[in-house]
mmCIF file of C-alpha atoms and ligand atoms in Angstrom:
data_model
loop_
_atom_site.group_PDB
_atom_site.id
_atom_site.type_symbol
_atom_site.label_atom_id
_atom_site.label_comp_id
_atom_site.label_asym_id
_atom_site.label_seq_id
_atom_site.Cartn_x
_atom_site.Cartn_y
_atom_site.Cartn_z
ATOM 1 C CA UNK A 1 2.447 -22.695 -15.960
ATOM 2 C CA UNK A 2 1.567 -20.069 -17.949
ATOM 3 C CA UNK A 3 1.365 -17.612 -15.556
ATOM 4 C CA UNK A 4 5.007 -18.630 -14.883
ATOM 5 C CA UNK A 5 5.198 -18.339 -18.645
ATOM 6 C CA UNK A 6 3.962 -14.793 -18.606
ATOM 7 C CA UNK A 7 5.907 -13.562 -15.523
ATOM 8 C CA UNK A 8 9.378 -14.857 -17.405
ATOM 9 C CA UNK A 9 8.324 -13.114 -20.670
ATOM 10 C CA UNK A 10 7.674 -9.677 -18.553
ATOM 11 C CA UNK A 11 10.577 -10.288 -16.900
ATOM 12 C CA UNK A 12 12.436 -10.334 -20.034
ATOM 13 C CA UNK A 13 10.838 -7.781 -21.630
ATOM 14 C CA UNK A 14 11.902 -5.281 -18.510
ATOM 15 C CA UNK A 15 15.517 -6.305 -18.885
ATOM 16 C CA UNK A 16 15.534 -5.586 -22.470
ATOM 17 C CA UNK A 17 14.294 -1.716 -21.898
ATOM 18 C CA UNK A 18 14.611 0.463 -23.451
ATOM 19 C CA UNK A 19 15.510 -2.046 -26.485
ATOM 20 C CA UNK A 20 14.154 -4.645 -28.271
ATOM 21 C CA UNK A 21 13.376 -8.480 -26.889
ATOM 22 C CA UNK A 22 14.327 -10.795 -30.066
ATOM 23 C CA UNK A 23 11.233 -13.100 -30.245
ATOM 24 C CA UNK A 24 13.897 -16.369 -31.353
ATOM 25 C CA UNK A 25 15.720 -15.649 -28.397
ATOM 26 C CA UNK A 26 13.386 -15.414 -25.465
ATOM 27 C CA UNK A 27 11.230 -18.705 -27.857
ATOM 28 C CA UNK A 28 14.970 -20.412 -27.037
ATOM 29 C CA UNK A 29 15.251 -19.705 -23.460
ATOM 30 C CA UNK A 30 11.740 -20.523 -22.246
ATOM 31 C CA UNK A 31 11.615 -23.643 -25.047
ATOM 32 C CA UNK A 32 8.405 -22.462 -26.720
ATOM 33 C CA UNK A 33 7.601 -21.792 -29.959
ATOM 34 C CA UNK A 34 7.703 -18.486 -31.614
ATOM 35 C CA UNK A 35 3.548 -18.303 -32.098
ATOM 36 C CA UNK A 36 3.831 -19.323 -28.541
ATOM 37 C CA UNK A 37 5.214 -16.479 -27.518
ATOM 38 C CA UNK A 38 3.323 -14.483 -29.976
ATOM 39 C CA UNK A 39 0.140 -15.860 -28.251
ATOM 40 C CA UNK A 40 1.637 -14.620 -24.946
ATOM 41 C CA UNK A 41 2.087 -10.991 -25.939
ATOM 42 C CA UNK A 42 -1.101 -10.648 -27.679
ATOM 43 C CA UNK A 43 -2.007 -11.758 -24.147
ATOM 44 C CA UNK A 44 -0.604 -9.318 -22.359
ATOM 45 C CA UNK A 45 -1.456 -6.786 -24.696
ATOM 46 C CA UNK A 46 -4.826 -7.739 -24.164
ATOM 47 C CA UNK A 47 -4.422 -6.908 -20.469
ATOM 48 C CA UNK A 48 -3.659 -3.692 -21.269
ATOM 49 C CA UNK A 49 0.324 -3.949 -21.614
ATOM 50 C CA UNK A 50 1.589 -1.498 -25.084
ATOM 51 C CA UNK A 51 4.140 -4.105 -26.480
ATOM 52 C CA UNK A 52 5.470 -2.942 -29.928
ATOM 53 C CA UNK A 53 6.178 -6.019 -32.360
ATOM 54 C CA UNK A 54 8.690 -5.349 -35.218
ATOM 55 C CA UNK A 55 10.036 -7.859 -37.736
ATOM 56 C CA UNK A 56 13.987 -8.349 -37.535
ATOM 57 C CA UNK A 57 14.323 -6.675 -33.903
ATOM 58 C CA UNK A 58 11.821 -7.951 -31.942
ATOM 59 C CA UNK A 59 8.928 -7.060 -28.929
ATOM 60 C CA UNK A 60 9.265 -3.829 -27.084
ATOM 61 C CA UNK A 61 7.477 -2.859 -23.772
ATOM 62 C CA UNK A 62 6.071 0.546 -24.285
ATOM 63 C CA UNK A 63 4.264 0.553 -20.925
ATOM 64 C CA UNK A 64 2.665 -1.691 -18.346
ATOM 65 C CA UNK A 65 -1.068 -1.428 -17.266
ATOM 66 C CA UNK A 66 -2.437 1.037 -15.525
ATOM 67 C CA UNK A 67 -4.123 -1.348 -13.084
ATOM 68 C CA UNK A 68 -2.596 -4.296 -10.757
ATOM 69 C CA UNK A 69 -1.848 -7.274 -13.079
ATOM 70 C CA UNK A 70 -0.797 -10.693 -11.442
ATOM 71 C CA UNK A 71 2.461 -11.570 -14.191
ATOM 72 C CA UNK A 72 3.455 -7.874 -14.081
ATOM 73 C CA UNK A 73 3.367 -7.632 -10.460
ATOM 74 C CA UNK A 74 4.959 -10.679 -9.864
ATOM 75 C CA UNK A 75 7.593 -9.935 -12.309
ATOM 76 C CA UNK A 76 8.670 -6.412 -9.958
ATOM 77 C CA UNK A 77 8.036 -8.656 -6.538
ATOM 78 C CA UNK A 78 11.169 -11.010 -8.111
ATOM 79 C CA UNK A 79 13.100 -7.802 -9.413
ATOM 80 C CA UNK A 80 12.901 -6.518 -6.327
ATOM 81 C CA UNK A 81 14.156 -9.351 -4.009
ATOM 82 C CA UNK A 82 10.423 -9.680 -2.242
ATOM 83 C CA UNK A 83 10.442 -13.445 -0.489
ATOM 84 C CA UNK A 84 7.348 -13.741 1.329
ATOM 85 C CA UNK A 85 4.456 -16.139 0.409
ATOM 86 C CA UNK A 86 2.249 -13.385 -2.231
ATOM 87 C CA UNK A 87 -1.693 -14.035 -3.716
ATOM 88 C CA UNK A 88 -2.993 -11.991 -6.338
ATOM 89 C CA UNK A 89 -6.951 -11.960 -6.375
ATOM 90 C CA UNK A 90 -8.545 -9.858 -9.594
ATOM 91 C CA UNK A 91 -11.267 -8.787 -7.852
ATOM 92 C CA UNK A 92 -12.393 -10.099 -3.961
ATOM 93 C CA UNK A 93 -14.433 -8.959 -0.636
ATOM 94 C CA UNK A 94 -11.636 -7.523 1.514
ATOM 95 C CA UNK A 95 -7.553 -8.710 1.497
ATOM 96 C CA UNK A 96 -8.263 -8.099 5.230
ATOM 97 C CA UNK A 97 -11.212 -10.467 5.455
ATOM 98 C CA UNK A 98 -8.789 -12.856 3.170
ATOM 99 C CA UNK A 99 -5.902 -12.756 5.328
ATOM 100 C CA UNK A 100 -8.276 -13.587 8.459
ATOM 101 C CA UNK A 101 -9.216 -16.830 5.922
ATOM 102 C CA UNK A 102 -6.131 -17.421 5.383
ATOM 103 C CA UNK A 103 -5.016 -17.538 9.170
ATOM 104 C CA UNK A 104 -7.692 -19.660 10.120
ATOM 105 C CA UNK A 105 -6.825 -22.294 7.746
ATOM 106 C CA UNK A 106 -3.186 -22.008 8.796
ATOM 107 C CA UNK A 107 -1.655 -20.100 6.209
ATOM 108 C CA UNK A 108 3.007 -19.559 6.292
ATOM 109 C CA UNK A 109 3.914 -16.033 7.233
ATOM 110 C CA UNK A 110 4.945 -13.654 6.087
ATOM 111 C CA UNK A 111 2.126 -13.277 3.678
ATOM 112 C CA UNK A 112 0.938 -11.080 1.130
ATOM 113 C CA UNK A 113 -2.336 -10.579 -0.275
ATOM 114 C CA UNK A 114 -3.478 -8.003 -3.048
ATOM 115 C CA UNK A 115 -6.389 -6.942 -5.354
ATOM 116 C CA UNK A 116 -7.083 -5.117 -8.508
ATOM 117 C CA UNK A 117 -10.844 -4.464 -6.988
ATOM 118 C CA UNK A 118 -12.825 -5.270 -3.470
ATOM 119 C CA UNK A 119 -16.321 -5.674 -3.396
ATOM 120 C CA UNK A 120 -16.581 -5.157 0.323
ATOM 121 C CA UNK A 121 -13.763 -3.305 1.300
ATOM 122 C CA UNK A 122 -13.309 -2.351 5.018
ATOM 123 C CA UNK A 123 -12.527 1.017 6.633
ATOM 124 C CA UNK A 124 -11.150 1.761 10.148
ATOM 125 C CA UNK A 125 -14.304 2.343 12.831
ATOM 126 C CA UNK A 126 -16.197 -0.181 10.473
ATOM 127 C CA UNK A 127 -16.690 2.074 7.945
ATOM 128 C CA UNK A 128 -16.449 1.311 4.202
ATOM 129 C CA UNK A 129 -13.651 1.658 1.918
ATOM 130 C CA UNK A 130 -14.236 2.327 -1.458
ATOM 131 C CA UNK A 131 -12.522 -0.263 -3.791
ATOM 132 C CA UNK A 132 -14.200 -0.744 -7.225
ATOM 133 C CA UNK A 133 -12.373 1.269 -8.982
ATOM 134 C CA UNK A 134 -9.166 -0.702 -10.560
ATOM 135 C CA UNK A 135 -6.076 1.428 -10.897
ATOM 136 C CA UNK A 136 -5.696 1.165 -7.333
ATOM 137 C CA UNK A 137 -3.688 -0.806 -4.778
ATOM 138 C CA UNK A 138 -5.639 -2.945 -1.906
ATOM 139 C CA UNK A 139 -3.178 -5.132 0.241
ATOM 140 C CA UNK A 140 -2.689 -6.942 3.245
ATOM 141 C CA UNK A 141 0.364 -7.904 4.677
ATOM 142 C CA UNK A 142 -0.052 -10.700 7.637
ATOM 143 C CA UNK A 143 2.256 -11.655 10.191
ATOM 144 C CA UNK A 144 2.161 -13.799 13.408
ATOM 145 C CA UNK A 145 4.327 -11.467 15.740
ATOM 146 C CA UNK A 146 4.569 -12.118 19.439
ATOM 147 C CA UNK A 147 4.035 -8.619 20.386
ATOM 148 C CA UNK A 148 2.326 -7.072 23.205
ATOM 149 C CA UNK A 149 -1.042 -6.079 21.892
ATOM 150 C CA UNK A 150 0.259 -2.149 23.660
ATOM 151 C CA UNK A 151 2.467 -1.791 21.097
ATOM 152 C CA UNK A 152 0.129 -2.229 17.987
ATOM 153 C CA UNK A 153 -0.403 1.534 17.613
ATOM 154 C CA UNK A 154 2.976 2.386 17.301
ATOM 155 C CA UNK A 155 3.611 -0.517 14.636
ATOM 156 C CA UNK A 156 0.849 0.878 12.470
ATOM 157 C CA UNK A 157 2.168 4.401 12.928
ATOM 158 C CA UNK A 158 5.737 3.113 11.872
ATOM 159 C CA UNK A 159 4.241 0.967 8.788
ATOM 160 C CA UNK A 160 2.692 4.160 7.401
ATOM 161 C CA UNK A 161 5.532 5.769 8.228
ATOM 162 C CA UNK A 162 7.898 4.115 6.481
ATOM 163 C CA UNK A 163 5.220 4.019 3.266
ATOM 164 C CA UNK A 164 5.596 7.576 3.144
ATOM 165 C CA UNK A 165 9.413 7.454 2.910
ATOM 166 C CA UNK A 166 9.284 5.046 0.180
ATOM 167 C CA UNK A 167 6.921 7.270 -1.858
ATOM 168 C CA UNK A 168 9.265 10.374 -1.406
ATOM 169 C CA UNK A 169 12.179 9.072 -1.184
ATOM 170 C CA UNK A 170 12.177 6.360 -4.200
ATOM 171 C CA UNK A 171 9.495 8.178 -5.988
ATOM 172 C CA UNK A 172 8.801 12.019 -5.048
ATOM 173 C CA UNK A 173 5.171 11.564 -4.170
ATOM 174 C CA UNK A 174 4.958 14.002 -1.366
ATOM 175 C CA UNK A 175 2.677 11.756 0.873
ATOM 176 C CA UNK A 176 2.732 13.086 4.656
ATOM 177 C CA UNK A 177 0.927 10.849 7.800
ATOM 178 C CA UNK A 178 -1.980 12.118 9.539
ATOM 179 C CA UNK A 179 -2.384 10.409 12.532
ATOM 180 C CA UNK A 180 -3.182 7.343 12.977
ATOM 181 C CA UNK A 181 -3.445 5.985 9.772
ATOM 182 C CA UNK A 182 -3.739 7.773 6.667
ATOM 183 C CA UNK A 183 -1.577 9.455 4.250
ATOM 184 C CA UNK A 184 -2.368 12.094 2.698
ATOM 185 C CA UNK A 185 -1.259 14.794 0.177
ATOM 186 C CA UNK A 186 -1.796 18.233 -0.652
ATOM 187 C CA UNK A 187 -4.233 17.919 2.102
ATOM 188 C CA UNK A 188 -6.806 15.205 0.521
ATOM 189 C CA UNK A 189 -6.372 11.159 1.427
ATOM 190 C CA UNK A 190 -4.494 8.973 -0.531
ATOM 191 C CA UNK A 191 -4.316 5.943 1.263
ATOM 192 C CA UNK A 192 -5.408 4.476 4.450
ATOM 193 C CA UNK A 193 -4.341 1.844 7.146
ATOM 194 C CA UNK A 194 -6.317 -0.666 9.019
ATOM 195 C CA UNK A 195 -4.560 -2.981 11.452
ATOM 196 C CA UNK A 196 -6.811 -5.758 12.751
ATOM 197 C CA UNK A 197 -5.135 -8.359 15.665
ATOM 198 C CA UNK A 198 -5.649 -11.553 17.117
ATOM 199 C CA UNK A 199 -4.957 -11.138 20.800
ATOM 200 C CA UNK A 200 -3.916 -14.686 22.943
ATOM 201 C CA UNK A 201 -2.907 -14.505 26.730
ATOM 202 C CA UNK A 202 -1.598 -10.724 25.711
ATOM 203 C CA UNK A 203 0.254 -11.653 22.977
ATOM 204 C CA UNK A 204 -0.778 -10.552 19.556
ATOM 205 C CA UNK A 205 -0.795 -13.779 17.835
ATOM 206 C CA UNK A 206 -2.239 -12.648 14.399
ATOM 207 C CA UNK A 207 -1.800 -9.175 12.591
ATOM 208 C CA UNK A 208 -3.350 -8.065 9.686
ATOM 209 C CA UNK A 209 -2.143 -4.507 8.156
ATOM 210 C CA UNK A 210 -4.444 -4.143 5.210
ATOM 211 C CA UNK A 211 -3.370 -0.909 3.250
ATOM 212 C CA UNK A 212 -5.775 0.599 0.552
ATOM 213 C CA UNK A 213 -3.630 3.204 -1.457
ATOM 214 C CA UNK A 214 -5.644 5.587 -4.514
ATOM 215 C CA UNK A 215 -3.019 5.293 -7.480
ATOM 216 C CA UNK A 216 -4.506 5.884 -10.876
ATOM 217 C CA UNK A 217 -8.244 6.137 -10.093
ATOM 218 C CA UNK A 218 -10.337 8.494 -12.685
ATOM 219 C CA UNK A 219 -11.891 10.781 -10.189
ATOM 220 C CA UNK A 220 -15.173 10.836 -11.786
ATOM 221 C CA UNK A 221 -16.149 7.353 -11.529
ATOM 222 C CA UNK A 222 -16.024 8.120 -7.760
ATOM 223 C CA UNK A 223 -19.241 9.160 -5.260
ATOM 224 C CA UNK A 224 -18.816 12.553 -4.321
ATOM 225 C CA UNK A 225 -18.671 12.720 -1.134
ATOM 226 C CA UNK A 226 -15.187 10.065 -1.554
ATOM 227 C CA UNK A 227 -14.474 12.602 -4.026
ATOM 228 C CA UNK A 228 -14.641 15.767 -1.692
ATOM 229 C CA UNK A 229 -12.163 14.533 1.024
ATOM 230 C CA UNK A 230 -9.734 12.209 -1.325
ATOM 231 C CA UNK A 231 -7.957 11.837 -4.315
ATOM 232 C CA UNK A 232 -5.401 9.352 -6.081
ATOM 233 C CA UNK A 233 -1.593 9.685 -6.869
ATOM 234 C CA UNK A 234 -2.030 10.311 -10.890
ATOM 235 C CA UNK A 235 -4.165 12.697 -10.063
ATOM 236 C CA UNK A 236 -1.661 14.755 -7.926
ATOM 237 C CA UNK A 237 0.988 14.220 -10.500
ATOM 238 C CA UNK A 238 -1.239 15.231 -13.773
ATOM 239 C CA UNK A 239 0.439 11.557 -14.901
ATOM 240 C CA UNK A 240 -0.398 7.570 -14.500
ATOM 241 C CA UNK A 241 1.877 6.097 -12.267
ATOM 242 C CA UNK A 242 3.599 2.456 -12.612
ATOM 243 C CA UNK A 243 1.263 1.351 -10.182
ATOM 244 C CA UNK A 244 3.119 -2.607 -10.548
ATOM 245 C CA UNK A 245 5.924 -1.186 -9.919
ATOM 246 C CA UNK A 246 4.857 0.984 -6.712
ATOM 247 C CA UNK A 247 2.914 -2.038 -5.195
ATOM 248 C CA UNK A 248 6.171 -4.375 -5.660
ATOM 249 C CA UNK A 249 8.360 -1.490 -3.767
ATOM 250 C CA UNK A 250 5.549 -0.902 -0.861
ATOM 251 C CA UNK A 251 5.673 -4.955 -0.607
ATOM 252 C CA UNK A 252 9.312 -4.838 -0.203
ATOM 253 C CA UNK A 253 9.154 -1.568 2.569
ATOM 254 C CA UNK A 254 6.709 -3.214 4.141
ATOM 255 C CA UNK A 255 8.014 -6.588 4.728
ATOM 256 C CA UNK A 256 11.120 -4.453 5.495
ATOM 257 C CA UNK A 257 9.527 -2.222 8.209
ATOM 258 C CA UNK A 258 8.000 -5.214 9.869
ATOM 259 C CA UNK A 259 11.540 -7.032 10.684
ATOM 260 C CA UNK A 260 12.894 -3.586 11.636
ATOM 261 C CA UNK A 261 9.887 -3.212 14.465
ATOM 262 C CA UNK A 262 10.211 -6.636 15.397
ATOM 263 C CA UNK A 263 13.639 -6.566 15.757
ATOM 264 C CA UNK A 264 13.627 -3.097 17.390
ATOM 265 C CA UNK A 265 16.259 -1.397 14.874
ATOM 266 C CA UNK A 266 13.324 0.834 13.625
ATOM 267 C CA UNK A 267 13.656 2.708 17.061
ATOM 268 C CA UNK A 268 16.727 4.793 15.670
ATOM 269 C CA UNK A 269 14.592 6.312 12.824
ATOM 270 C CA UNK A 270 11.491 6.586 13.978
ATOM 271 C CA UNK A 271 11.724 10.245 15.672
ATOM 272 C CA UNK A 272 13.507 11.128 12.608
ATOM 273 C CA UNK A 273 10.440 9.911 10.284
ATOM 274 C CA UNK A 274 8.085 11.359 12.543
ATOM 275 C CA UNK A 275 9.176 14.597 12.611
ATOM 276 C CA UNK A 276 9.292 14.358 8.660
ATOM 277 C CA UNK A 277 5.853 13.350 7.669
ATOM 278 C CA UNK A 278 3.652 13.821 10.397
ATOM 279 C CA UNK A 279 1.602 16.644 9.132
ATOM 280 C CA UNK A 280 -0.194 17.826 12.352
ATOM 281 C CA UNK A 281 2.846 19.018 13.841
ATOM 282 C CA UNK A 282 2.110 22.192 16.052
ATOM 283 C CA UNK A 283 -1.043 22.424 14.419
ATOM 284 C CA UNK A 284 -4.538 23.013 15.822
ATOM 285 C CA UNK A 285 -6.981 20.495 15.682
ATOM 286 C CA UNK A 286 -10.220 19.039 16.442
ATOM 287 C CA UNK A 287 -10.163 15.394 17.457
ATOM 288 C CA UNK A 288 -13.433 13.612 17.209
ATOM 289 C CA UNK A 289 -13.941 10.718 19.716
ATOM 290 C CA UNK A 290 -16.861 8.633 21.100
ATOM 291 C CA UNK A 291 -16.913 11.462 23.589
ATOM 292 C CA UNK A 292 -17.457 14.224 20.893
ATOM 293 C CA UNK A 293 -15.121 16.552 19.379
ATOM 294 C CA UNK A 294 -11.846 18.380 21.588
ATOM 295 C CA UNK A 295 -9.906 21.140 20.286
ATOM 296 C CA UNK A 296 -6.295 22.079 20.908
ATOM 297 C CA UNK A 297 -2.855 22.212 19.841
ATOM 298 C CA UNK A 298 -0.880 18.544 18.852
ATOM 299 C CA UNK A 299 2.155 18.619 20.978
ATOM 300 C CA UNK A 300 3.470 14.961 19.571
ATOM 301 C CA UNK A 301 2.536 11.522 20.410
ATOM 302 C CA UNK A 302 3.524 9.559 23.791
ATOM 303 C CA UNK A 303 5.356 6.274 23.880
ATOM 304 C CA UNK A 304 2.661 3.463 23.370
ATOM 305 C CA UNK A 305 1.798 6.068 20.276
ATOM 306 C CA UNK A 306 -1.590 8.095 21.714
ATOM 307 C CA UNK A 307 -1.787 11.621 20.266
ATOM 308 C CA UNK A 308 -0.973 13.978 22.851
ATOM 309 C CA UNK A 309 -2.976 17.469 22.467
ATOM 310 C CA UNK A 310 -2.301 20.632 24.556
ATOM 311 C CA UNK A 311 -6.090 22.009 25.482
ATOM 312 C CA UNK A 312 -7.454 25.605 26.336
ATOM 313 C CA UNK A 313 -6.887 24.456 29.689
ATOM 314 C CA UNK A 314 -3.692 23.591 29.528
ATOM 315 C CA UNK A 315 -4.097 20.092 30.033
ATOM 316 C CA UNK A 316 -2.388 17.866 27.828
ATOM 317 C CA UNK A 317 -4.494 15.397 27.161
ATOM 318 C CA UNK A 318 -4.057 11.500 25.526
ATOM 319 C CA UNK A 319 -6.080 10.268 22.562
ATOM 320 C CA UNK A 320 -6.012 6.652 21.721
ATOM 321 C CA UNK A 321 -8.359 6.860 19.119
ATOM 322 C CA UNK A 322 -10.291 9.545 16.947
ATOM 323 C CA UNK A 323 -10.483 11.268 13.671
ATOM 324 C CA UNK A 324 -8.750 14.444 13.217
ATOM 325 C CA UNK A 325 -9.773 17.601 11.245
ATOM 326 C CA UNK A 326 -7.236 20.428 11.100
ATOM 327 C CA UNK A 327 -8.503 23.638 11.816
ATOM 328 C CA UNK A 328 -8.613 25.543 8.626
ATOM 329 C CA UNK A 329 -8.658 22.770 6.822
ATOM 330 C CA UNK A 330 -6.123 19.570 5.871
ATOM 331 C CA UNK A 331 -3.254 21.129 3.784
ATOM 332 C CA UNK A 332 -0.550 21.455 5.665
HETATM 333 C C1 BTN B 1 -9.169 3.694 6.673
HETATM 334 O O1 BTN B 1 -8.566 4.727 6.381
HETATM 335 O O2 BTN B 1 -10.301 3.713 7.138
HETATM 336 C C2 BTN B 1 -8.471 2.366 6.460
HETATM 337 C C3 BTN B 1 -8.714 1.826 5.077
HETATM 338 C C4 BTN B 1 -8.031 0.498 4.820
HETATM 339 C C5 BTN B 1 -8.392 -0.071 3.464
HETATM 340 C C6 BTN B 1 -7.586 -1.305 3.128
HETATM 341 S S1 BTN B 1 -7.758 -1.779 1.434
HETATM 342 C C7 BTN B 1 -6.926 -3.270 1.761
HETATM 343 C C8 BTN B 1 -7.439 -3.767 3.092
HETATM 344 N N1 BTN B 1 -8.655 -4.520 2.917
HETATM 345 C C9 BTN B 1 -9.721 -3.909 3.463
HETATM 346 O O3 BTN B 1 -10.882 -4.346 3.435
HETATM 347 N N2 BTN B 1 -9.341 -2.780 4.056
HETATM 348 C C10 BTN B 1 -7.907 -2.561 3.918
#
């Protein structure tokens, strides 16, 4: 309840921007007291909202935290129209290894899961993914599609596709794809996909895309070697970013870019995005596989969404899998 009590005030305090929230009136509305709602701002102050308090006018939101917060995030899930089932966990091991929970024990779809902090977050090729720092964004989104499991690699390239349109398009972060799954901009990571499946009779019964996206980290509390090959939104932009606000519009473009694969509408943009962010176009590149590292030139990707790379040779070859370094480095 008072989360419910919180979310309502936020809500109302968002409306009221760039003015003033009269304490009687929102008191009237949610029938509470006005040291009720007191208590409730001093709360979300304490959380690390700025909410300005003067006598005759009112509260005033200054700014929201800098790090996920469950009443402020579901506040911008309800402003922006998101429906699916959503669970907010401070701090856990993995959304991914949640959502797999969560399936198990039967969970509704769609679902959303996100953290302020993981303690064991996962990485594609079982690597790690760093997630202690809070100021970031670590989600899950799960599904139950009936998809051939052949198709997988396109939907993750289309989900991180459309992730980068949303952060140009709605909010000029110039995030570009690097195949297969992370985004990247001015040639360090940002953000990174991992897709895990549930495969029945070749049918994908269970999909997890868990989505770990750097927002307003403080570089130095990284490792360095994270620190050498990736960096975080606020960084890029010299400002903190609404990070709330971001998460509740990548909920609603991802939920968005689901129904468009599954109902095969996203085929009519695809091309388009692809041509737009992916940011080894025509470049030269070293792909690193379990069968070592092979150099050549990216000519595009083929239907079921394998890179295809021109060699020395002349061959074009396939490549399901692999990490990529750009010759001459990662900006683009
Ligand atoms: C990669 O680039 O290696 C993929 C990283 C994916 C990280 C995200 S954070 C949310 C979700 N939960 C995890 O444990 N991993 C993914």
């Amino acid at each position: 309840m008072s989360q419910d009590i919180n979310i309502a005030i936020v809500t109302a305090l968002l409306d009221a921007q760039p003015g003033y929230l009269s304490g009687s009136a929102i008191a009237d509305q949610l029938a509470l007291s006005r040291v009720s709602i007191k208590a409730h701002m001093d709360q979300l102050k304490n959380e690390g909202s700025q909410i300005e308090a003067i006598r005759n006018r009112g509260y005033r939101l200054i700014s929201l935290p800098d790090s996920l917060h469950p009443a402020v995030l579901e506040a911008m899930l309800q402003r922006e129209r998101v429906a699916a089932e959503f669970r907010f966990f401070d701090s856990i091991d993995s959304t991914n290894s949640e959502a797999e929970r969560e399936l198990a024990s039967g969970c509704p779809t769609p679902l959303v899961i996100a953290a302020g902090q993981q303690t064991k977050g996962r990485g594609r090729l079982g690597r790690e993914w760093f997630s202690e720092d809070k100021g970031n964004i670590y989600m899950s989104f799960v599904f139950r599609p009936h998809l051939a499991p052949s198709r997988m690699q396109r939907f993750t390239l289309w989900m991180g596709l459309e992730l980068c349109a949303e952060l140009n398009d709605q909010f000029g972060l110039p995030l570009m794809l690097k195949w297969p799954n992370d985004l990247i901009a001015h040639g360090k990571k940002v953000a990174g996909i991992l897709t895990e499946a549930r495969i029945d009779a070749d049918q994908t019964r269970d999909l997890v895309l868990g989505c770990g996206i750097n927002i307003n980290s403080q570089l130095d509390n990284w490792p360095e070697e994270v620190r050498a090959r990736a960096t975080s939104l606020s960084e890029i932009q010299g400002m903190r970013l609404e990070i709330n606000q971001l998460a509740a519009a990548l909920i609603r473009r991802g939920l968005s870019a689901y129904d468009a694969f599954i109902d095969e509408s996203y085929v009519k943009h695809f091309d388009a995005h692809w041509h737009r962010f992916n940011v080894l176009e025509g470049k030269t590149i070293t792909i690193t596989d379990h069968h070592g590292d092979h150099e050549g030139v990216i000519e595009g990707i083929d239907e079921s969404g394998s890179l295809l790379m021109q060699d020395s040779s002349t061959n074009l070859r396939a490549f399901q899998a692999g990490d990529v370094t750009l010759s001459g480095g990662l900006k683009p």
